[in-house]
């Protein structure tokens, strides 16, 4: 049994000579292999296909997760080696510095994927002049648009939206999605029993999951358990800050004392508490990632829901009828947008930036909406324009203070689905294995 487990574990020198498709199989066998590959990527030159595998769309979040785990293990190992006078200390400290540099790069890669996802959604919805003009016209004439939309909804007999209670947090959103059937999950007897545990016993189950790196408790990842799991991890961090001599509940930082001056037993207790603290931090990232994945799935299912799809189509129909009723106002918006087009009908995001879009939209809405909600006439059809309106009155004490840049109406940056690797089934979840064995003494 022991030899079989050893054969499954990669060593740092093995990573460079294995092809990417073989590495994927080894990652799925044991998460420790991914940790080893992440350390090898940070400390050695790897083939280009392997590096592309790690920072690619499918594995980049697992790669960052492995680097977080490796950082904690290497830091605590270096502290233990310093206490024991281990000759490998300098090498492990060098690996730790390289892993931290690569972890920063991995977080930048994840941020870049999220930015690309937002831009892809914006290109599909807002970066055509026609769609933008129709949307802004409906904002300028909300009363007429609402009447046209309601008439179309009634004509097609579209069911009304389910009005759920306002969500206080993402856990409310997930639990409401389960209650409304958006997420097809059920509370098994095991999940119900876990939720009914007292706080201290539940927290012990969370701690056991943290310690057992080779067998994750899949019940903690159930959508209805996520709130308690998140709270249990936060409580474990609070309880471990003192024994681990951590700087805060979210950061380990360096030891503020010299371990060599303490009795050996007390020093090893601090080392063990710091290792446990790092493991809890990794589990907190695991919990956050599970939440983000579920929220992305909820958003996707809501967008593909037949009722929501029908209401979006009714909204598009109402905007077209509104443009037919007010051709001058629609033409005015298209005329203003023309200078921002990279080609006919397509807006250039480099020209129409978020700030430019917000300012232009606010000005056009103010000009198109009359005192009774009617659009202002097109300049070519209007009577002589009145004199310029006075500017806004300056606030007291605001002389010389630059205005803040803020997005215009409808331009707030809401949450977007985050791309990531496919979810793993309970039976196929890769177990954890202690990382960087070649760089650590036996425990």
Short mmCIF file of C-alpha atoms in Angstrom, two decimals, residues 154-349:
data_model
loop_
_atom_site.label_atom_id
_atom_site.label_comp_id
_atom_site.label_asym_id
_atom_site.label_seq_id
_atom_site.Cartn_x
_atom_site.Cartn_y
_atom_site.Cartn_z
CA UNK A 154 -49.64 40.67 -21.38
CA UNK A 155 -49.92 39.88 -25.10
CA UNK A 156 -47.55 36.91 -24.78
CA UNK A 157 -48.99 35.87 -21.39
CA UNK A 158 -45.53 35.74 -19.80
CA UNK A 159 -45.62 34.69 -16.13
CA UNK A 160 -44.55 37.34 -13.62
CA UNK A 161 -41.14 37.18 -11.99
CA UNK A 162 -40.82 35.51 -8.64
CA UNK A 163 -40.09 38.24 -6.14
CA UNK A 164 -37.79 36.74 -3.54
CA UNK A 165 -36.76 38.49 -0.36
CA UNK A 166 -33.73 40.70 -0.73
CA UNK A 167 -30.51 38.75 -0.23
CA UNK A 168 -28.28 39.90 2.59
CA UNK A 169 -25.28 37.98 1.27
CA UNK A 170 -24.25 35.29 -1.19
CA UNK A 171 -25.36 32.55 1.19
CA UNK A 172 -28.90 33.96 1.12
CA UNK A 173 -28.76 33.93 -2.68
CA UNK A 174 -27.61 30.30 -2.74
CA UNK A 175 -30.23 29.16 -0.23
CA UNK A 176 -32.99 30.99 -2.15
CA UNK A 177 -31.82 29.36 -5.38
CA UNK A 178 -32.14 25.95 -3.72
CA UNK A 179 -35.59 26.80 -2.33
CA UNK A 180 -36.85 27.98 -5.74
CA UNK A 181 -35.41 25.03 -7.63
CA UNK A 182 -32.76 27.01 -9.50
CA UNK A 183 -30.16 24.69 -7.97
CA UNK A 184 -31.35 21.09 -8.13
CA UNK A 185 -29.99 19.83 -4.81
CA UNK A 186 -31.66 18.13 -1.88
CA UNK A 187 -30.88 17.96 1.81
CA UNK A 188 -29.92 14.35 2.43
CA UNK A 189 -30.21 12.88 5.95
CA UNK A 190 -26.44 13.30 6.36
CA UNK A 191 -26.66 17.00 5.45
CA UNK A 192 -29.61 17.52 7.78
CA UNK A 193 -27.73 15.82 10.62
CA UNK A 194 -24.66 18.00 9.97
CA UNK A 195 -26.74 21.17 10.07
CA UNK A 196 -28.33 20.14 13.37
CA UNK A 197 -24.98 19.71 15.15
CA UNK A 198 -24.14 22.16 17.95
CA UNK A 199 -21.61 24.83 17.01
CA UNK A 200 -18.67 23.28 18.85
CA UNK A 201 -19.24 19.79 17.37
CA UNK A 202 -19.72 21.24 13.88
CA UNK A 203 -16.52 23.25 14.29
CA UNK A 204 -14.72 20.04 15.26
CA UNK A 205 -15.93 18.45 12.00
CA UNK A 206 -14.56 21.46 10.09
CA UNK A 207 -11.23 21.09 11.90
CA UNK A 208 -11.10 17.40 11.01
CA UNK A 209 -11.63 18.31 7.36
CA UNK A 210 -8.72 20.76 7.61
CA UNK A 211 -6.42 18.10 9.10
CA UNK A 212 -7.39 15.30 6.70
CA UNK A 213 -5.77 16.64 3.56
CA UNK A 214 -6.24 13.35 1.72
CA UNK A 215 -10.01 13.12 2.22
CA UNK A 216 -12.21 16.19 2.02
CA UNK A 217 -15.60 16.13 3.69
CA UNK A 218 -17.89 16.61 0.69
CA UNK A 219 -20.87 17.33 2.96
CA UNK A 220 -19.28 20.66 3.92
CA UNK A 221 -19.41 21.68 0.23
CA UNK A 222 -23.19 21.18 0.05
CA UNK A 223 -24.92 24.48 -0.87
CA UNK A 224 -27.03 24.44 2.30
CA UNK A 225 -23.96 23.89 4.52
CA UNK A 226 -21.75 26.57 3.00
CA UNK A 227 -22.87 29.30 5.43
CA UNK A 228 -21.96 27.23 8.51
CA UNK A 229 -18.74 25.98 6.90
CA UNK A 230 -17.66 29.56 6.18
CA UNK A 231 -18.50 30.64 9.74
CA UNK A 232 -16.74 27.59 11.21
CA UNK A 233 -13.55 28.33 9.28
CA UNK A 234 -13.64 31.96 10.38
CA UNK A 235 -14.02 30.87 14.00
CA UNK A 236 -11.11 28.42 13.69
CA UNK A 237 -8.94 31.26 12.38
CA UNK A 238 -9.89 33.45 15.34
CA UNK A 239 -9.07 30.65 17.77
CA UNK A 240 -5.72 29.88 16.11
CA UNK A 241 -4.37 33.44 15.77
CA UNK A 242 -2.95 33.44 19.31
CA UNK A 243 -1.39 29.94 19.43
CA UNK A 244 0.07 30.41 15.92
CA UNK A 245 1.44 33.88 16.74
CA UNK A 246 -0.23 35.08 13.51
CA UNK A 247 -0.53 38.77 12.71
CA UNK A 248 -4.28 38.56 12.00
CA UNK A 249 -7.05 36.09 11.26
CA UNK A 250 -6.17 36.24 7.55
CA UNK A 251 -2.37 36.52 7.52
CA UNK A 252 0.29 34.36 9.14
CA UNK A 253 3.25 36.75 8.75
CA UNK A 254 6.61 36.09 10.38
CA UNK A 255 7.07 34.88 13.89
CA UNK A 256 7.47 37.88 16.19
CA UNK A 257 9.79 35.92 18.51
CA UNK A 258 12.84 33.68 18.41
CA UNK A 259 11.76 30.05 18.66
CA UNK A 260 15.22 28.99 19.80
CA UNK A 261 14.72 30.87 23.07
CA UNK A 262 11.61 28.85 23.95
CA UNK A 263 11.45 25.33 25.37
CA UNK A 264 11.47 22.78 22.57
CA UNK A 265 7.98 21.47 23.32
CA UNK A 266 6.45 24.96 23.35
CA UNK A 267 8.25 25.90 20.13
CA UNK A 268 6.94 22.79 18.33
CA UNK A 269 3.42 23.58 19.52
CA UNK A 270 3.70 26.99 17.87
CA UNK A 271 5.01 25.38 14.66
CA UNK A 272 2.11 22.91 14.60
CA UNK A 273 -0.41 25.71 15.25
CA UNK A 274 1.06 27.70 12.35
CA UNK A 275 0.76 24.71 10.03
CA UNK A 276 -2.85 24.26 11.06
CA UNK A 277 -3.48 28.00 10.55
CA UNK A 278 -2.12 27.77 6.97
CA UNK A 279 -4.33 24.76 6.28
CA UNK A 280 -7.39 26.68 7.51
CA UNK A 281 -6.52 29.59 5.21
CA UNK A 282 -6.34 27.21 2.27
CA UNK A 283 -9.75 25.80 3.20
CA UNK A 284 -11.17 29.34 3.36
CA UNK A 285 -10.04 29.85 -0.23
CA UNK A 286 -11.65 26.52 -1.10
CA UNK A 287 -14.92 27.69 0.49
CA UNK A 288 -14.83 31.05 -1.33
CA UNK A 289 -14.15 29.32 -4.62
CA UNK A 290 -17.08 26.93 -4.08
CA UNK A 291 -19.33 29.91 -3.40
CA UNK A 292 -18.18 31.72 -6.55
CA UNK A 293 -18.74 28.61 -8.66
CA UNK A 294 -22.29 28.21 -7.33
CA UNK A 295 -23.09 31.89 -7.86
CA UNK A 296 -21.82 31.67 -11.45
CA UNK A 297 -24.07 28.65 -11.99
CA UNK A 298 -27.06 30.50 -10.49
CA UNK A 299 -26.49 33.47 -12.80
CA UNK A 300 -26.16 31.16 -15.81
CA UNK A 301 -29.38 29.32 -14.99
CA UNK A 302 -31.27 32.53 -14.36
CA UNK A 303 -30.19 33.90 -17.74
CA UNK A 304 -31.33 30.72 -19.50
CA UNK A 305 -34.61 30.45 -17.59
CA UNK A 306 -37.51 30.48 -20.13
CA UNK A 307 -39.42 33.17 -18.22
CA UNK A 308 -36.38 35.45 -18.05
CA UNK A 309 -35.62 34.80 -21.71
CA UNK A 310 -39.19 35.68 -22.70
CA UNK A 311 -39.10 38.87 -20.63
CA UNK A 312 -35.80 39.91 -22.22
CA UNK A 313 -37.33 39.38 -25.66
CA UNK A 314 -40.37 41.45 -24.60
CA UNK A 315 -38.01 44.19 -23.49
CA UNK A 316 -36.25 44.15 -26.86
CA UNK A 317 -39.61 44.37 -28.66
CA UNK A 318 -40.69 47.31 -26.45
CA UNK A 319 -37.44 49.19 -27.15
CA UNK A 320 -37.91 48.79 -30.91
CA UNK A 321 -41.48 50.12 -30.73
CA UNK A 322 -40.22 53.03 -28.62
CA UNK A 323 -37.61 53.91 -31.26
CA UNK A 324 -40.29 53.79 -33.97
CA UNK A 325 -42.44 56.18 -31.94
CA UNK A 326 -39.52 58.60 -31.37
CA UNK A 327 -37.27 58.36 -34.44
CA UNK A 328 -35.72 61.80 -33.86
CA UNK A 329 -34.61 60.92 -30.34
CA UNK A 330 -33.20 57.57 -31.48
CA UNK A 331 -31.36 59.24 -34.38
CA UNK A 332 -29.95 61.81 -31.98
CA UNK A 333 -28.37 59.11 -29.80
CA UNK A 334 -26.96 57.28 -32.84
CA UNK A 335 -25.51 60.53 -34.11
CA UNK A 336 -23.72 61.15 -30.80
CA UNK A 337 -22.38 57.60 -30.74
CA UNK A 338 -21.04 57.70 -34.29
CA UNK A 339 -17.76 59.35 -33.29
CA UNK A 340 -17.04 56.36 -31.00
CA UNK A 341 -17.50 53.70 -33.70
CA UNK A 342 -14.51 51.68 -34.87
CA UNK A 343 -16.61 50.53 -37.84
CA UNK A 344 -20.22 51.20 -38.79
CA UNK A 345 -22.46 50.13 -35.94
CA UNK A 346 -19.67 48.84 -33.65
CA UNK A 347 -18.45 50.89 -30.73
CA UNK A 348 -14.75 51.04 -29.89
CA UNK A 349 -14.21 50.39 -26.15
#
